[in-house]
PDB file of C-alpha atoms in Angstrom:
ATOM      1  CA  UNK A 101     -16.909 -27.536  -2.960  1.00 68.00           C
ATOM      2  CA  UNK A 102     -19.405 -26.394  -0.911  1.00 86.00           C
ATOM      3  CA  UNK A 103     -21.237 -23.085  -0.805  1.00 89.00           C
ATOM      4  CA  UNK A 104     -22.650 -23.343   2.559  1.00 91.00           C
ATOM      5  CA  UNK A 105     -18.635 -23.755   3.722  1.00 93.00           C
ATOM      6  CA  UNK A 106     -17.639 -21.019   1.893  1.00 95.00           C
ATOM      7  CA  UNK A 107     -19.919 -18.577   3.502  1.00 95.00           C
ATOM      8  CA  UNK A 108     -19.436 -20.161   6.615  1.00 95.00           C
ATOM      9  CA  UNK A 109     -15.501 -19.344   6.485  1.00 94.00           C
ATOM     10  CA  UNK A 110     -16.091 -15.971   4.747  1.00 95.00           C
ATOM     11  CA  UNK A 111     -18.722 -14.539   8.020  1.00 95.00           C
ATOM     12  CA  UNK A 112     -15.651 -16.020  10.106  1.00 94.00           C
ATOM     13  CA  UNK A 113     -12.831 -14.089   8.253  1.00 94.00           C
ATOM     14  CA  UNK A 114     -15.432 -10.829   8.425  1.00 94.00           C
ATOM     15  CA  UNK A 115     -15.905 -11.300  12.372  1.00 93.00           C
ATOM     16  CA  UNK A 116     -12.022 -11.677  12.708  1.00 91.00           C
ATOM     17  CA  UNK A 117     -11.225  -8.510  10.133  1.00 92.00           C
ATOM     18  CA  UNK A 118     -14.425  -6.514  10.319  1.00 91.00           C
ATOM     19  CA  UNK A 119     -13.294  -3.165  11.653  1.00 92.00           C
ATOM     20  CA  UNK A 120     -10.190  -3.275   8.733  1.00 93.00           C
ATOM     21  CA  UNK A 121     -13.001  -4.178   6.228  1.00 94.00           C
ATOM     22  CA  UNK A 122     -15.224  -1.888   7.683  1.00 94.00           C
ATOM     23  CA  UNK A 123     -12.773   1.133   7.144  1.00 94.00           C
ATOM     24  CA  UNK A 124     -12.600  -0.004   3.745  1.00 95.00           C
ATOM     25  CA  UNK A 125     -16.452  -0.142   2.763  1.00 95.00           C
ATOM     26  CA  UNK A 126     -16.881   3.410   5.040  1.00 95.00           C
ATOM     27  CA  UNK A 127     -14.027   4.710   2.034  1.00 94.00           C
ATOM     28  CA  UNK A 128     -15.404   3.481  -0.651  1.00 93.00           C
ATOM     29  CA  UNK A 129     -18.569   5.051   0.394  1.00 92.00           C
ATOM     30  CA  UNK A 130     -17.338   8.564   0.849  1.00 90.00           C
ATOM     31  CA  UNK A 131     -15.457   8.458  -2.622  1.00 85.00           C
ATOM     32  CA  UNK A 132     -18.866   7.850  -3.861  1.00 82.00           C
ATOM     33  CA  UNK A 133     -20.527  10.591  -2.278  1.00 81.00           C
ATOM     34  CA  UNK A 134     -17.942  13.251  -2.872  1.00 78.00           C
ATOM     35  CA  UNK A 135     -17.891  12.278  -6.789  1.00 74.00           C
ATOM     36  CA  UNK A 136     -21.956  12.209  -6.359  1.00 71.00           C
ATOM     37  CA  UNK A 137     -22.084  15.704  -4.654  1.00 70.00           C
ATOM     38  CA  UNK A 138     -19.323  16.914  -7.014  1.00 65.00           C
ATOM     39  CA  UNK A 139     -21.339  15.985 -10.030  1.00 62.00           C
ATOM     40  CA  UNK A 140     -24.659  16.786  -8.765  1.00 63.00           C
ATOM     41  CA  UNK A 141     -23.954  20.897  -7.261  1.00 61.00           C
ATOM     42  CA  UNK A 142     -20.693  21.321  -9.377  1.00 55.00           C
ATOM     43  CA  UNK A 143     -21.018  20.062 -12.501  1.00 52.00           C
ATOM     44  CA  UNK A 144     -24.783  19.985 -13.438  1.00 53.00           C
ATOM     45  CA  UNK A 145     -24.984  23.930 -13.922  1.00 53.00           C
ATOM     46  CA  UNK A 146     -21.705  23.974 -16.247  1.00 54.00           C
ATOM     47  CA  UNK A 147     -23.124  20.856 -18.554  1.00 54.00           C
ATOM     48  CA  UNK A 148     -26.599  22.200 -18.822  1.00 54.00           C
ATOM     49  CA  UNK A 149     -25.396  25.602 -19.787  1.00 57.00           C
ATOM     50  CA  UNK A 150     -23.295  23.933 -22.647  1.00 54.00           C
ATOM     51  CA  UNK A 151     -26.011  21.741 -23.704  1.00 52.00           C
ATOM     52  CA  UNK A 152     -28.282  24.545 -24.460  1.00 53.00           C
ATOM     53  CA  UNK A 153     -25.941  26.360 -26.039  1.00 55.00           C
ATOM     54  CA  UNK A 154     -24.555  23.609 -28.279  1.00 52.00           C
ATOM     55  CA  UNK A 155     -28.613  22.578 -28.932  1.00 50.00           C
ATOM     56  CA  UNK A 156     -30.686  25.593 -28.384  1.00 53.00           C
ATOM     57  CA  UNK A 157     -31.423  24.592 -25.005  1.00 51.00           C
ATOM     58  CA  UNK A 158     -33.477  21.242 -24.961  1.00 56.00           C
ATOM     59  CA  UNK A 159     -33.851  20.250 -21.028  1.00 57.00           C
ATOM     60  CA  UNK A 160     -33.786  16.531 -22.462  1.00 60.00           C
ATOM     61  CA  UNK A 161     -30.588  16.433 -24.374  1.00 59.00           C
ATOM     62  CA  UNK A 162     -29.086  18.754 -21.171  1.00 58.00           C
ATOM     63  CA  UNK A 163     -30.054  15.839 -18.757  1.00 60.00           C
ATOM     64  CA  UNK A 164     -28.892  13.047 -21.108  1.00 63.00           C
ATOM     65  CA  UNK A 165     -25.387  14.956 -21.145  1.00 62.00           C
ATOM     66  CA  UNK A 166     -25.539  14.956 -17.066  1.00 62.00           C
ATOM     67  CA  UNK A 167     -26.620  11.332 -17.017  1.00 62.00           C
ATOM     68  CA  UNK A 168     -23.680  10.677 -19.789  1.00 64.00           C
ATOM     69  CA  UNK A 169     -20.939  12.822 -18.227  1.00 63.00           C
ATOM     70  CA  UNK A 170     -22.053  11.264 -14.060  1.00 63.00           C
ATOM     71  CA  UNK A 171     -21.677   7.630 -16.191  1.00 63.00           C
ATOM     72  CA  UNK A 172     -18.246   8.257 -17.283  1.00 65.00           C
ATOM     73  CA  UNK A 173     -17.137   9.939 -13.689  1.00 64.00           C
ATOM     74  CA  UNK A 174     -18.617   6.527 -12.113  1.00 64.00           C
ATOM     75  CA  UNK A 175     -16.722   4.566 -14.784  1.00 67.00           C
ATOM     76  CA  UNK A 176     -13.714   6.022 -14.311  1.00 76.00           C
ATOM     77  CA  UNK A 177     -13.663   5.801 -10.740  1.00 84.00           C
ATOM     78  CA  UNK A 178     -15.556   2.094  -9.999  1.00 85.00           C
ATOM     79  CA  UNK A 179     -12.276   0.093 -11.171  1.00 89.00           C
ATOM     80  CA  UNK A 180     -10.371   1.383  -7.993  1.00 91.00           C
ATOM     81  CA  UNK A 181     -12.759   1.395  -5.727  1.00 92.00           C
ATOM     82  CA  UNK A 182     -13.250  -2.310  -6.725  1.00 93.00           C
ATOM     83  CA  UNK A 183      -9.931  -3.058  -7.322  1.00 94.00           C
ATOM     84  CA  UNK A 184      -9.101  -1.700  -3.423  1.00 95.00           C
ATOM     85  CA  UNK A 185     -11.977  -4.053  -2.289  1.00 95.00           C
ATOM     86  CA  UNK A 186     -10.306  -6.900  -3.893  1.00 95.00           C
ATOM     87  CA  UNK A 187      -6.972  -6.622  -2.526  1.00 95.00           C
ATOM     88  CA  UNK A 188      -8.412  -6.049   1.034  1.00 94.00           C
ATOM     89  CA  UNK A 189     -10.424  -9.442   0.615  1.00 94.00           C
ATOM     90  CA  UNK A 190      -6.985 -10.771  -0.090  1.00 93.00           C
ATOM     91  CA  UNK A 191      -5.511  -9.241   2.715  1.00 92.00           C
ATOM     92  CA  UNK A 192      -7.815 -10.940   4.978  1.00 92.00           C
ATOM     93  CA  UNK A 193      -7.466 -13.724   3.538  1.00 90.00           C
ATOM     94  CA  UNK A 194      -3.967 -14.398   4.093  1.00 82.00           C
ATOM     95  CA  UNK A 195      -4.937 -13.745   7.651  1.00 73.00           C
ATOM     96  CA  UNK A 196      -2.446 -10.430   7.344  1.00 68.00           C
ATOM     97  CA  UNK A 197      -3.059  -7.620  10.312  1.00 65.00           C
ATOM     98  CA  UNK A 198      -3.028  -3.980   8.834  1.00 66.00           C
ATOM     99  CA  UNK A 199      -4.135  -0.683   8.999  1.00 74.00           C
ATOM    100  CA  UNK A 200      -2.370   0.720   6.581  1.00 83.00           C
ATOM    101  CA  UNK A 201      -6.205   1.117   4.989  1.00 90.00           C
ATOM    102  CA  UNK A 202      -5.085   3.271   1.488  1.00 91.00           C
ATOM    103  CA  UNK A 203      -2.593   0.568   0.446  1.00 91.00           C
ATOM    104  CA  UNK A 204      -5.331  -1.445  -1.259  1.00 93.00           C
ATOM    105  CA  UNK A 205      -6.136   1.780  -3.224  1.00 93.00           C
ATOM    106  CA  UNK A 206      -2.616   2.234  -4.184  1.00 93.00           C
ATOM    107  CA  UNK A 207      -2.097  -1.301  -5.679  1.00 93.00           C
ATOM    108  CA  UNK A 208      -5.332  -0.851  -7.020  1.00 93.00           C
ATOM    109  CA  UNK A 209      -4.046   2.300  -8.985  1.00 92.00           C
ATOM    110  CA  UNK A 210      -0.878   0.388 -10.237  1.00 93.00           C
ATOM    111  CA  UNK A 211      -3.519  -2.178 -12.512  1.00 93.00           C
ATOM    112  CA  UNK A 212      -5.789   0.635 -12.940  1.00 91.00           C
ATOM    113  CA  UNK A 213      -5.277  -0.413 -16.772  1.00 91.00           C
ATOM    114  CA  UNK A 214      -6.219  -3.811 -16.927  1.00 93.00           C
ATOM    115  CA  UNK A 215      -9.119  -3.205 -13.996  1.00 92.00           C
ATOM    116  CA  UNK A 216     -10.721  -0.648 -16.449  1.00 90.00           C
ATOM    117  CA  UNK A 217     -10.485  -3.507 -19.299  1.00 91.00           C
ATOM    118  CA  UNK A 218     -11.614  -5.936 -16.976  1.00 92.00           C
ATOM    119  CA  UNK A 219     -14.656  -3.735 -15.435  1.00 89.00           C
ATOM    120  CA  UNK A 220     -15.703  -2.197 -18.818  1.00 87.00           C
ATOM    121  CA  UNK A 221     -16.067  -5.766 -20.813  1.00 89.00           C
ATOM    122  CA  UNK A 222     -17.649  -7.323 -17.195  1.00 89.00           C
ATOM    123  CA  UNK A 223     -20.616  -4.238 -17.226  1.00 86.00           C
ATOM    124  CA  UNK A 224     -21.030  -4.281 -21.128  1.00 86.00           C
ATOM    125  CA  UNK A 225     -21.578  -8.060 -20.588  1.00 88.00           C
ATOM    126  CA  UNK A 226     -23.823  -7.706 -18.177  1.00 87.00           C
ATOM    127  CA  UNK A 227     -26.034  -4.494 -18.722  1.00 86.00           C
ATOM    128  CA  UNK A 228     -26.078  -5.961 -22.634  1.00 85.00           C
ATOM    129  CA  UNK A 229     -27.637  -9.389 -21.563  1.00 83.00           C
ATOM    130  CA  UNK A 230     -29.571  -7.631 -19.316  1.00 83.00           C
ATOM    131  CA  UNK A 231     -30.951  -5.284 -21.505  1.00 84.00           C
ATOM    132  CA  UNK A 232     -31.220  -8.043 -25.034  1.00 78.00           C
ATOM    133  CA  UNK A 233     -32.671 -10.898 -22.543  1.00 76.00           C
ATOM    134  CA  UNK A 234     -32.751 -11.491 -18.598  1.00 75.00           C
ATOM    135  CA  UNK A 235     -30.794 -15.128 -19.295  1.00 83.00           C
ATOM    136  CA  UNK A 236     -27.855 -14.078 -21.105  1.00 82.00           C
ATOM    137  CA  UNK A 237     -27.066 -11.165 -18.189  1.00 85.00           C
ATOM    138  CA  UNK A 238     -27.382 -13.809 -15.028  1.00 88.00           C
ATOM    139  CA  UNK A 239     -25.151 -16.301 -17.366  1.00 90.00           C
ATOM    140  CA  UNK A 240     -22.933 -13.329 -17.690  1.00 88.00           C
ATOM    141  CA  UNK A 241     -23.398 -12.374 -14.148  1.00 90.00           C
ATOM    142  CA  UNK A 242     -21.963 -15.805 -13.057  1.00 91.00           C
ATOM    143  CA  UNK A 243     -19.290 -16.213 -15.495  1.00 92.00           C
ATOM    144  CA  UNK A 244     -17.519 -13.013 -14.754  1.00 92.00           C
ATOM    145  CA  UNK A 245     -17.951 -12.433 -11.462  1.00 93.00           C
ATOM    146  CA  UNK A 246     -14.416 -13.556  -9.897  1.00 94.00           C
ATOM    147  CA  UNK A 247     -12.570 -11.476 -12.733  1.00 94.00           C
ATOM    148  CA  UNK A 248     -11.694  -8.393 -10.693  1.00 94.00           C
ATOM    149  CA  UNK A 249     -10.473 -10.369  -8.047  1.00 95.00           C
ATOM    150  CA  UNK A 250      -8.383 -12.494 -10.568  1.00 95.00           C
ATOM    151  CA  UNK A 251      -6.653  -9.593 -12.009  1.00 94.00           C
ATOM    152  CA  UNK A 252      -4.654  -9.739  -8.100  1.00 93.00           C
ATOM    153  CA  UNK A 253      -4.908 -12.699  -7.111  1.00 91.00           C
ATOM    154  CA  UNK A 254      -3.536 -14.366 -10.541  1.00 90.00           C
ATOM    155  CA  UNK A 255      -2.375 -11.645 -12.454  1.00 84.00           C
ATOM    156  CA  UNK A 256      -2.118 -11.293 -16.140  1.00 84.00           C
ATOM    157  CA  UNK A 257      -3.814  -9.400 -18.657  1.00 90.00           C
ATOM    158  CA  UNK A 258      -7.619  -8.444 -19.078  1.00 91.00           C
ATOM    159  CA  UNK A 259      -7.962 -11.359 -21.443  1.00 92.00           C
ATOM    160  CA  UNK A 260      -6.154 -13.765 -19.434  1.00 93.00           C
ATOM    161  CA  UNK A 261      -8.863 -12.836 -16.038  1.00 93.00           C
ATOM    162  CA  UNK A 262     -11.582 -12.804 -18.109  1.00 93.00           C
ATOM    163  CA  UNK A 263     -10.784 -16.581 -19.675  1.00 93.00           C
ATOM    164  CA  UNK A 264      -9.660 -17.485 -16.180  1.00 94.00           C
ATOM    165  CA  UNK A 265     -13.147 -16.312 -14.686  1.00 94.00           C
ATOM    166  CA  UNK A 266     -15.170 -17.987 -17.844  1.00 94.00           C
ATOM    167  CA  UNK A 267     -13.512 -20.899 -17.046  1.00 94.00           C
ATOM    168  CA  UNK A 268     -14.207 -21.160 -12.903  1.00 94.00           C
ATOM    169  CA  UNK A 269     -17.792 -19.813 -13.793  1.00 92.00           C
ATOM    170  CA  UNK A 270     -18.262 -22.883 -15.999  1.00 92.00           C
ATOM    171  CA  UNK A 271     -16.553 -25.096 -13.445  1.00 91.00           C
ATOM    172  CA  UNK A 272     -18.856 -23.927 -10.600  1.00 93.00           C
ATOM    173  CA  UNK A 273     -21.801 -22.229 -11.650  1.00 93.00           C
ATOM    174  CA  UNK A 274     -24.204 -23.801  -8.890  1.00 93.00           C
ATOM    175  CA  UNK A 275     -22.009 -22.876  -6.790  1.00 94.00           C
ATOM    176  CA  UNK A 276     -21.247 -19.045  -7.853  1.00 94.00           C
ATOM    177  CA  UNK A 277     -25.170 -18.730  -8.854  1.00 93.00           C
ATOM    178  CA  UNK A 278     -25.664 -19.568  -4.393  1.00 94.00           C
ATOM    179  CA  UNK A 279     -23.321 -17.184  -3.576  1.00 94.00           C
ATOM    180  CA  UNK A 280     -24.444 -14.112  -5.443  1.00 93.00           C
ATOM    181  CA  UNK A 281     -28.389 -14.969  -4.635  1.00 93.00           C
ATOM    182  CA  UNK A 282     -27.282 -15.541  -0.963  1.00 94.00           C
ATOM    183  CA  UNK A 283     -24.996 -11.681  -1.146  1.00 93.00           C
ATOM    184  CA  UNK A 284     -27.963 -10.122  -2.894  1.00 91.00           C
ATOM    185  CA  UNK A 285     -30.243 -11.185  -0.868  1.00 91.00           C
ATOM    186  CA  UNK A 286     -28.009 -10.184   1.955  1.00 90.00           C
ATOM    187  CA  UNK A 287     -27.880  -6.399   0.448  1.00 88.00           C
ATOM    188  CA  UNK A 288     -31.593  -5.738  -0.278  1.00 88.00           C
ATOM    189  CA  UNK A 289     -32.836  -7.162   3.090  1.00 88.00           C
ATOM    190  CA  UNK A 290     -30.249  -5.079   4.794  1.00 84.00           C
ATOM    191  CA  UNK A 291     -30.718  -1.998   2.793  1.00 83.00           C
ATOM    192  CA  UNK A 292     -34.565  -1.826   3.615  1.00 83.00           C
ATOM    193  CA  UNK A 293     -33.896  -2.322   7.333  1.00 84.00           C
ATOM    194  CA  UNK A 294     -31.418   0.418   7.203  1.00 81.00           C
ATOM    195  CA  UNK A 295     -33.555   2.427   5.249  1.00 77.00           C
ATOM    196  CA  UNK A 296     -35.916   2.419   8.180  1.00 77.00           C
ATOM    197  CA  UNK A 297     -33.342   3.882  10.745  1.00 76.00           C
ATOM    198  CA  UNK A 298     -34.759   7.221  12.112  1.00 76.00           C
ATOM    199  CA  UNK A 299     -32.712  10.519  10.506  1.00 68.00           C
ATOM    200  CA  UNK A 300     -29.718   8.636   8.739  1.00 73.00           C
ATOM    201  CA  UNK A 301     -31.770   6.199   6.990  1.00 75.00           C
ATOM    202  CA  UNK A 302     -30.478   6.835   3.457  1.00 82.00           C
ATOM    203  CA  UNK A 303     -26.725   6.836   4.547  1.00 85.00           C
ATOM    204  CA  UNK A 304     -27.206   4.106   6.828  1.00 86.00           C
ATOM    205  CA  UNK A 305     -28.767   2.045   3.674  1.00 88.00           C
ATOM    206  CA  UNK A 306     -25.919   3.288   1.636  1.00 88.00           C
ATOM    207  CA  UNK A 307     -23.129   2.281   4.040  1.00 90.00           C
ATOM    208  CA  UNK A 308     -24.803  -1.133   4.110  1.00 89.00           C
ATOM    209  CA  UNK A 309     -24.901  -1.586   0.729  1.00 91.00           C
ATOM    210  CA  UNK A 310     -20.991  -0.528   0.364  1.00 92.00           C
ATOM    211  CA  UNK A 311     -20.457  -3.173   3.365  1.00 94.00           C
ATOM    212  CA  UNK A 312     -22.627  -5.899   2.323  1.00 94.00           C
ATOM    213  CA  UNK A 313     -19.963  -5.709  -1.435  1.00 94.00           C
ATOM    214  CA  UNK A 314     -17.056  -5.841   0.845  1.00 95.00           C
ATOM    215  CA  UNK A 315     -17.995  -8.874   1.685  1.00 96.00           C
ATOM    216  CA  UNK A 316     -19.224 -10.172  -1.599  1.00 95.00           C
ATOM    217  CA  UNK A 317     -15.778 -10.042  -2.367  1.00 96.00           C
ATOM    218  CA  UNK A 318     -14.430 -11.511   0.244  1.00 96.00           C
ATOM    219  CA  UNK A 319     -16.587 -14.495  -0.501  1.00 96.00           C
ATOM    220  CA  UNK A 320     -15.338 -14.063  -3.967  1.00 96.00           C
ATOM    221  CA  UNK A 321     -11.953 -14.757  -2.369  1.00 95.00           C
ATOM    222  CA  UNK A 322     -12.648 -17.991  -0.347  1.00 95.00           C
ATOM    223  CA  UNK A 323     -14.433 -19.429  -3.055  1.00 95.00           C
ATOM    224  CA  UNK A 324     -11.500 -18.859  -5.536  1.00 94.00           C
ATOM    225  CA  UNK A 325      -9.356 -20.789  -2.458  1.00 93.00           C
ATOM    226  CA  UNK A 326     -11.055 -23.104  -2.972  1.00 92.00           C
ATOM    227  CA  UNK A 327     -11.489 -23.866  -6.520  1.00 91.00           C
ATOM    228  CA  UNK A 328      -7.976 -23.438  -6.972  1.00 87.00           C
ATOM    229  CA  UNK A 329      -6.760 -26.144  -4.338  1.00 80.00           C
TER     230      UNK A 329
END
């Protein structure tokens, strides 16, 4: 199975589909935003106020509360989002036409369950090898990459897409290991370009970013075609 092929068919599906999976990354990105601007002019004055008065008013513990409570928000809200961007990636991939663009989010919301499994033992993974040593969080990385996408295009449990996605990773890990160097680079070249764009550099940036995962996961989609054949 070749990398270079699965790329090649994944820019071809994003050409044909790009305005559906466009919508897509432009809604993920504003249900980011609001829950950013939510947290950030809504909530920040209520949790700092209750932080001082539970602990006499240190301005470190009343940030680590903000960071805490905008972690769990995220946390809560990432499996849909992700889960949406997986079923659209399927949705292109079995060539369908739609514009029916909240239906991904729907189906997302009827596995919101095993997503939150799924995404909770995928960024503990990570984040922990990460954080212990550099190696263990790219072998993570690698191995449970394809889960969320398993969780719809296989179904099952959370255990059953996390064995499933072990399993591929250990199949194809040259392969997987291309893919996500060849998507990240793809995101952090394009973000600092868009950065650079006059006035709406940020959100330009930002929008890329959201885009640039779109299609991570539609090459997340091809590839499992094709390891599955």
């Amino acid at each position: 199975m070749s990398a270079e092929a699965i790329l090649q068919e994944s820019w071809l599906l994003f050409r044909t589909h790009w305005r559906y999976l466009a919508v897509i990354a432009a809604i993920n990105l504003v249900f980011s935003l609001i829950i950013s601007v939510a947290v950030t002019f809504l909530g920040v004055t209520s949790l700092i106020s209750l932080s001082a008065n539970l602990m006499g008013g240190s301005p470190w513990l009343s940030f680590a509360i903000f960071v805490a409570f905008l972690a769990l928000l995220a946390s809560l809200i990432a499996p849909v989002l992700t889960g949406a961007t997986a079923v659209a990636a399927r949705t292109v991939l079995g060539k369908k036409q739609t514009i029916d663009y909240l239906a991904p989010y729907r189906e997302a919301l009827t596995k919101y369950s095993t997503l939150l499994g799924v995404t909770v033992v995928v960024g503990a993974a990570v984040i922990g090898g990460f954080i212990l040593l550099v190696i263990p969080g790219l072998i993570a990385l690698v191995l449970l990459t394809p889960a969320v996408y398993l969780v719809f295009a296989e179904g099952g449990s959370v255990q059953s897409a996390l064995e499933r996605s072990v399993a591929l990773g250990k199949a194809h890990t040259v392969t997987i290991s291309f893919l996500l160097l060849t998507v990240g680079l793809a995101s952090v070249v394009g973000s600092w370009l868009l950065s650079h764009v006059p006035l709406v550099g940020d959100l330009a940036s930002a929008y890329g970013q959201s885009l640039v995962t779109v299609f991570g996961m539609l090459v997340i989609a091809v590839f499992h075609k094709h390891a599955t054949r």
